[in-house]
Amino acid sequence: MADVRKICPESLPCRLSYSRKTSFQGKLFILLCILKVDTGGATTHWVVTEDGKIQQQVDSPLNLKHPLDVVIFMRQETRVNYLKKLEKQLVAQKIHIEENEDRDTGLEQRHYKEDADCVMAKVPLGDLDLYDGTYISLESKDISPEDFVDSLSALPPDLEKPDCAVFELPYSIHAFQHLRGVQERANLTSPLLSKEDPIFSSLSHKLGRSVDDVGHRIHHGLLRNSSSWVLYNMASFYWRMKNEPQRAVDCVVRALHFSPREHKDVALVNMANILHRAHFSADAAILAHAALDLTSDLFTSHYTLGNIYAMLGEYNHSVLCYEQALQAQPGFEQALRRKHAVLCQQKLEQRLEAQHRSLQRTLNELKEYQKQHDHYLRQQEALDKHKLLQEEQILRNIIHETQMAKEAQLGNHQMCRLGYKHRSLYCPFDLPVRYHRGDLFEHVSFVQFGEEVSVASSVALVSERNSNQTAASPQLHPSVSGDQDPAAALWGSRLDYTQDIQRMLWPQRSDCAHEYPSVPPAHLLPTFYLPPETQGLSPVATLLYGSSPPLTVALPNCGPVPQPYPALLPASIDWPLEEKKLPDPSASQILQLRSGGWTLEQIGSRIAHVMKQATVPCWQTHSEAALFWRAKGNGSLALQCLRQVLSSAPPPPPPRPPHQRR
């Protein structure tokens, strides 16, 4: 256990000293060092004017509506620093978004001009007719269509058209009647047919002078032979030229049903073209693949599949099919152009997808930026909530400057003496000063207040002392001797400070830098307690701890606080604290010293017992209870007791006139 001893007279606030490094004396020394070192941190609140005077900024966020509320001030300063950090993040985020934003609006046009496949294709894939009609001719099967129709008989005025549906056909999966396009053939439609479509060369001109003549002869041929796969294929060619996919499907299904295996490829390729033009390209791909297993005409089947896969967006399969078609028939221009057009389109879509992902990423970043910006505006609004209005700040500055001018006229000066070569200035009191420049003091490099040396870039001339102290001002000295006590100059010579207290209250900068090179953590910062006995009140410690410790265990309860408070207090007094256990060892040592070594449980029980008996003024008991809860680490209950003290403590006695002081 550390050796605790009292080092203060009864007329001074009680301080503790013990052998450990975390003594209260050391903590108070640390706090004073922090205050001395940290005073240069609030640089944004002050500004140097053209004449060298240091004053507040007119629109400073630290000019508060409640300037005495230190909690709001600290939170305001934290919020200012947070807003500066957030503003830097927003600026960096905005720069990042602008640098990475994809602004390439001419990607497609430039791709068509620069890509080698696009140049070889000459036109985009969308400008090519992917419904280009294909068929396997009957002649390639060594079949002559003229043998199946009567091409010599005269034609009547009213020509008839082949109707394949009049011949009943049983359902057959081998005829691919399960495909959706076949089942819904009554609703099939197809785009306009170009006059240059290859299907127009599928029927020989030997069959008739016109398509209608050929259709009439096919009709009569089917009347004579209703099971001819050749006539059904010819009828489907006829209806393809007429661009009527419903009737073309009726004919080609029957052609497929009656075709022998070695000739089914004619009907399969025929049906694939019909369904492809009717926008059933997936069904058409099935039929074209089935034809590949049977046909010897690989070129037509692969070329047809290339067109179908290009329409489906299966670009890799389409390119493979076009390459197979070119192997079967090298140099075929349509297949070559389509291959390059597909490659061109594939690379274009890849680049467009990459651009879309980039734009989507930029959009997400913009949404996140907007969210952060809204948060910044909310924080700025919270900052402005406690900030004084600019007009009122200007008014306060005018009033302050007027008061300073009035004090200067009344002679409230601190007389300072110039030293060696006008580079040193000696002032007798360590008091706040106003700074301004002048010809006489332009080269002053430091100012000495009593025994403390403070390096300054400008000169301390006029003291900001309260005007109501003019009559009672002590004698001002033109210089300060080496043995003069700065504390005595400030507070009067009646206080007999020891050398340790002198060093603790007035640490030198070198002492701070040597003993505490860095700011200690929060839990090592010192706390303070002002006993009621120092104000001439009755010895509360004797009344509380004069008897033996209590046997029962209880905790002091200060109860609810009456409102309003009798004095102007900061709004943060009423704020709730988070229930974080932060025991105060200094408060524990003070309580043990005042009680004579009792435990905290015994001290709490005695305070609770005295509260019930009311033998001690309630505000003094509540003050002791607040010290107890500080030692326990319960800030909320400590504040609750202090609120009771603020509500019930009597006002301080008026100060004695100067001529009655000793």
CSV table of C-alpha atoms in Angstrom, one decimal, residues 24 33 118 125 139 148 162 180 200 213 235 263 275 291 333 350 365-366 382 385 486 514 516 565 568 612 643:
chain,number,residue,atom,x,y,z
A,24,PHE,CA,-2.0,13.2,-7.3
A,33,CYS,CA,1.8,20.6,-18.6
A,118,CYS,CA,-15.5,-4.7,-88.3
A,125,LEU,CA,-24.0,-7.5,-87.8
A,139,GLU,CA,-31.6,-31.9,-107.8
A,148,PHE,CA,-43.7,-35.2,-110.2
A,162,PRO,CA,-51.5,-26.4,-102.7
A,180,ARG,CA,-43.3,-25.2,-79.9
A,200,PHE,CA,-36.8,-18.0,-105.2
A,213,ASP,CA,-48.4,-21.6,-112.2
A,235,ALA,CA,-45.2,-27.2,-101.7
A,263,HIS,CA,-33.5,-37.5,-97.8
A,275,LEU,CA,-39.1,-21.5,-87.9
A,291,ALA,CA,-29.9,-32.4,-90.4
A,333,GLU,CA,-18.2,-14.3,-99.3
A,350,GLN,CA,-17.8,-7.1,-74.4
A,365,GLU,CA,-19.8,5.5,-55.8
A,366,LEU,CA,-22.0,8.6,-56.5
A,382,ALA,CA,-25.4,20.2,-35.7
A,385,LYS,CA,-27.0,24.6,-33.9
A,486,PRO,CA,4.8,34.8,-9.3
A,514,HIS,CA,11.7,16.2,-19.6
A,516,TYR,CA,6.3,14.0,-19.6
A,565,TYR,CA,-31.5,25.1,-11.0
A,568,LEU,CA,-27.0,29.7,-14.7
A,612,LYS,CA,-31.5,9.1,6.4
A,643,ARG,CA,-27.0,18.3,-9.2
